[in-house]
Amino acid sequence: MRLSDRKLLFGITGSIASYKAVYIVRHLVKNEGAQIQVVMTKAATEFVRPVVFETVTGSPVYVEMFGEVGFGTVHIDLARESDLLVICPATANIIAKIACGIADDLLSSVALVKGSNMVIAPAMNDQMYLNPITQGNISKLKRLGCVVVECEEGDLACGTTGIGRLAEEKKIILAILRKLREDERLKGKKVVVTAGPTREYIDDIRFISNRSTGKMGFAIAEEALIKGAEVVLISGPNSLEKIPYVNYIEVETAEEMLEELLEHRDADYLFMVSAVEDLVPDRVEGKIKK
């Protein structure tokens, strides 16, 4: 498991998207082996009860600065004992607090101690998100070194459609993994990976191919991404879920794959794991009759 030696502090704020954080936390605990401590704002507890996160993580949830679990300087201890602070979902309010250095509750106090070692996933109404003040605060956090997993477009809780939805679970998880697992050997390097099968057509309907799924190439591409590389994935036909943040190029024939490889010959590393067809038949126009 990729995070078995890491401790994450997860901040939950008052958003309708708070329930989605349950699935992200559960994945990180169950599939990545992470140890997670959750801090919730009072508003967040109106959307999801703390007992839900306590059940998923096996650890008590912190809400108040004083009088709950532990004693002393709780905000300092929580920050020091974690490798990364993830705030998901992050409302416009908490983003503004962090950008301005305000520490008036437990989560904002922890964030002030943690500095830029954060992954922030905003979620809010589109007008709040597009407000120049919010955009300025997000830009400031990026300049300071925080990772911001930008909102996506879609249906919003207020009944409108626009940008403001919490990013997809896969994007947030990859951002967390990348923040924790960057490797200096690959950070900033360009990695090209080939994957999947190719097809060589006999006529306009039939083709020669193989049963390659592309899974190995996709796994290598994802791992290179997590290590901090800029990844180009050139793949033949497949049914796999696309990897966020990866430059995905879909091809069909061996010739098309070669052309794309030559376009990216400036790569620092090349992993060729595609199952390229050895035979190229003379293609017949139309369909060969029985």
mmCIF file of C-alpha atoms in Angstrom, residues 31-168:
data_model
loop_
_atom_site.group_PDB
_atom_site.id
_atom_site.type_symbol
_atom_site.label_atom_id
_atom_site.label_comp_id
_atom_site.label_asym_id
_atom_site.label_seq_id
_atom_site.Cartn_x
_atom_site.Cartn_y
_atom_site.Cartn_z
ATOM 1 C CA ASN A 31 -6.755 0.842 -0.408
ATOM 2 C CA GLU A 32 -3.683 2.976 0.320
ATOM 3 C CA GLY A 33 -3.105 2.087 3.976
ATOM 4 C CA ALA A 34 -3.040 5.682 5.218
ATOM 5 C CA GLN A 35 -3.518 6.636 8.865
ATOM 6 C CA ILE A 36 -6.056 9.462 8.915
ATOM 7 C CA GLN A 37 -7.153 11.892 11.593
ATOM 8 C CA VAL A 38 -10.194 14.040 10.815
ATOM 9 C CA VAL A 39 -10.882 17.623 11.885
ATOM 10 C CA MET A 40 -14.366 19.013 11.191
ATOM 11 C CA THR A 41 -15.710 22.535 11.423
ATOM 12 C CA LYS A 42 -18.983 23.005 13.317
ATOM 13 C CA ALA A 43 -20.742 23.681 10.013
ATOM 14 C CA ALA A 44 -19.451 20.389 8.593
ATOM 15 C CA THR A 45 -21.145 18.441 11.387
ATOM 16 C CA GLU A 46 -24.485 19.758 10.099
ATOM 17 C CA PHE A 47 -23.923 17.784 6.880
ATOM 18 C CA VAL A 48 -22.118 14.646 8.106
ATOM 19 C CA ARG A 49 -22.013 13.366 11.672
ATOM 20 C CA PRO A 50 -18.518 12.908 13.168
ATOM 21 C CA VAL A 51 -19.316 9.277 14.000
ATOM 22 C CA VAL A 52 -19.234 8.476 10.261
ATOM 23 C CA PHE A 53 -15.580 9.508 9.968
ATOM 24 C CA GLU A 54 -14.760 7.881 13.312
ATOM 25 C CA THR A 55 -16.125 4.593 11.956
ATOM 26 C CA VAL A 56 -14.174 4.865 8.695
ATOM 27 C CA THR A 57 -10.849 5.913 10.254
ATOM 28 C CA GLY A 58 -11.024 4.175 13.635
ATOM 29 C CA SER A 59 -9.924 7.443 15.281
ATOM 30 C CA PRO A 60 -11.775 10.178 17.180
ATOM 31 C CA VAL A 61 -12.831 13.271 15.240
ATOM 32 C CA TYR A 62 -11.810 16.735 16.406
ATOM 33 C CA VAL A 63 -14.244 19.661 16.168
ATOM 34 C CA GLU A 64 -13.602 22.038 19.073
ATOM 35 C CA MET A 65 -10.330 23.680 19.991
ATOM 36 C CA PHE A 66 -10.922 23.028 23.693
ATOM 37 C CA GLY A 67 -12.658 20.504 25.904
ATOM 38 C CA GLU A 68 -12.731 17.508 23.557
ATOM 39 C CA VAL A 69 -10.238 14.757 22.771
ATOM 40 C CA GLY A 70 -6.751 15.333 24.171
ATOM 41 C CA PHE A 71 -5.442 18.384 25.974
ATOM 42 C CA GLY A 72 -3.028 21.267 25.584
ATOM 43 C CA THR A 73 -2.115 22.726 22.206
ATOM 44 C CA VAL A 74 -4.241 20.436 20.078
ATOM 45 C CA HIS A 75 -3.847 22.451 16.871
ATOM 46 C CA ILE A 76 -0.041 22.316 17.166
ATOM 47 C CA ASP A 77 0.026 18.613 17.943
ATOM 48 C CA LEU A 78 -2.292 17.682 15.072
ATOM 49 C CA ALA A 79 -0.209 19.656 12.587
ATOM 50 C CA ARG A 80 3.124 18.280 13.803
ATOM 51 C CA GLU A 81 1.995 14.663 13.852
ATOM 52 C CA SER A 82 0.721 14.613 10.258
ATOM 53 C CA ASP A 83 2.596 14.439 6.963
ATOM 54 C CA LEU A 84 -0.035 16.385 5.033
ATOM 55 C CA LEU A 85 -3.197 18.415 5.601
ATOM 56 C CA VAL A 86 -6.017 17.781 3.128
ATOM 57 C CA ILE A 87 -9.028 20.099 3.187
ATOM 58 C CA CYS A 88 -11.857 18.481 1.257
ATOM 59 C CA PRO A 89 -14.288 19.988 0.617
ATOM 60 C CA ALA A 90 -12.902 23.487 1.109
ATOM 61 C CA THR A 91 -15.481 26.261 1.242
ATOM 62 C CA ALA A 92 -14.851 29.838 0.147
ATOM 63 C CA ASN A 93 -14.777 30.706 3.853
ATOM 64 C CA ILE A 94 -11.924 28.385 4.847
ATOM 65 C CA ILE A 95 -9.958 29.325 1.719
ATOM 66 C CA ALA A 96 -10.276 33.009 2.642
ATOM 67 C CA LYS A 97 -9.222 32.297 6.236
ATOM 68 C CA ILE A 98 -6.104 30.392 5.204
ATOM 69 C CA ALA A 99 -5.146 33.009 2.605
ATOM 70 C CA CYS A 100 -5.430 35.781 5.203
ATOM 71 C CA GLY A 101 -3.857 33.881 8.101
ATOM 72 C CA ILE A 102 -7.024 33.846 10.215
ATOM 73 C CA ALA A 103 -7.083 31.194 12.954
ATOM 74 C CA ASP A 104 -10.440 31.421 14.730
ATOM 75 C CA ASP A 105 -11.304 27.711 14.976
ATOM 76 C CA LEU A 106 -9.474 24.402 15.168
ATOM 77 C CA LEU A 107 -9.167 23.715 11.422
ATOM 78 C CA SER A 108 -7.993 27.201 10.464
ATOM 79 C CA SER A 109 -5.515 27.132 13.365
ATOM 80 C CA VAL A 110 -4.112 23.797 12.196
ATOM 81 C CA ALA A 111 -3.821 25.171 8.666
ATOM 82 C CA LEU A 112 -1.837 28.175 9.917
ATOM 83 C CA VAL A 113 0.602 25.846 11.649
ATOM 84 C CA LYS A 114 0.837 23.530 8.629
ATOM 85 C CA GLY A 115 1.863 26.287 6.231
ATOM 86 C CA SER A 116 1.838 25.321 2.562
ATOM 87 C CA ASN A 117 1.940 21.565 3.129
ATOM 88 C CA MET A 118 -1.680 21.214 2.044
ATOM 89 C CA VAL A 119 -3.947 19.801 -0.638
ATOM 90 C CA ILE A 120 -7.107 21.867 -0.984
ATOM 91 C CA ALA A 121 -10.191 20.735 -2.922
ATOM 92 C CA PRO A 122 -12.707 23.605 -3.224
ATOM 93 C CA ALA A 123 -16.462 23.121 -3.546
ATOM 94 C CA MET A 124 -19.008 25.927 -3.668
ATOM 95 C CA ASN A 125 -21.587 27.827 -5.718
ATOM 96 C CA ASP A 126 -20.295 28.995 -9.094
ATOM 97 C CA GLN A 127 -20.724 32.697 -8.292
ATOM 98 C CA MET A 128 -18.788 32.283 -5.054
ATOM 99 C CA TYR A 129 -16.052 30.374 -6.881
ATOM 100 C CA LEU A 130 -15.775 32.891 -9.729
ATOM 101 C CA ASN A 131 -15.795 35.875 -7.381
ATOM 102 C CA PRO A 132 -12.498 37.748 -7.920
ATOM 103 C CA ILE A 133 -11.816 37.636 -4.173
ATOM 104 C CA THR A 134 -12.086 33.839 -4.074
ATOM 105 C CA GLN A 135 -9.995 33.499 -7.229
ATOM 106 C CA GLY A 136 -7.388 35.808 -5.711
ATOM 107 C CA ASN A 137 -7.282 33.740 -2.528
ATOM 108 C CA ILE A 138 -6.853 30.495 -4.502
ATOM 109 C CA SER A 139 -4.057 32.044 -6.572
ATOM 110 C CA LYS A 140 -2.343 33.199 -3.391
ATOM 111 C CA LEU A 141 -2.457 29.707 -1.891
ATOM 112 C CA LYS A 142 -0.981 28.264 -5.085
ATOM 113 C CA ARG A 143 1.863 30.795 -5.001
ATOM 114 C CA LEU A 144 2.582 29.791 -1.424
ATOM 115 C CA GLY A 145 2.979 26.160 -2.512
ATOM 116 C CA CYS A 146 -0.410 24.645 -1.681
ATOM 117 C CA VAL A 147 -1.852 22.128 -4.136
ATOM 118 C CA VAL A 148 -5.347 23.152 -5.249
ATOM 119 C CA VAL A 149 -7.508 20.541 -6.984
ATOM 120 C CA GLU A 150 -9.706 22.858 -9.023
ATOM 121 C CA CYS A 151 -13.504 22.654 -9.103
ATOM 122 C CA GLU A 152 -15.318 21.057 -12.016
ATOM 123 C CA GLU A 153 -18.415 22.022 -13.975
ATOM 124 C CA GLY A 154 -21.729 20.282 -13.449
ATOM 125 C CA ASP A 155 -25.013 20.371 -11.544
ATOM 126 C CA LEU A 156 -24.765 22.343 -8.304
ATOM 127 C CA ALA A 157 -26.718 21.975 -5.062
ATOM 128 C CA CYS A 158 -28.421 25.344 -5.606
ATOM 129 C CA GLY A 159 -30.142 23.980 -8.709
ATOM 130 C CA THR A 160 -27.978 25.671 -11.326
ATOM 131 C CA THR A 161 -25.257 24.313 -13.584
ATOM 132 C CA GLY A 162 -21.758 25.715 -13.565
ATOM 133 C CA ILE A 163 -18.279 25.457 -12.123
ATOM 134 C CA GLY A 164 -18.025 24.733 -8.420
ATOM 135 C CA ARG A 165 -18.496 20.979 -8.064
ATOM 136 C CA LEU A 166 -15.949 19.108 -5.991
ATOM 137 C CA ALA A 167 -13.371 17.469 -8.265
ATOM 138 C CA GLU A 168 -13.738 13.772 -8.989
#
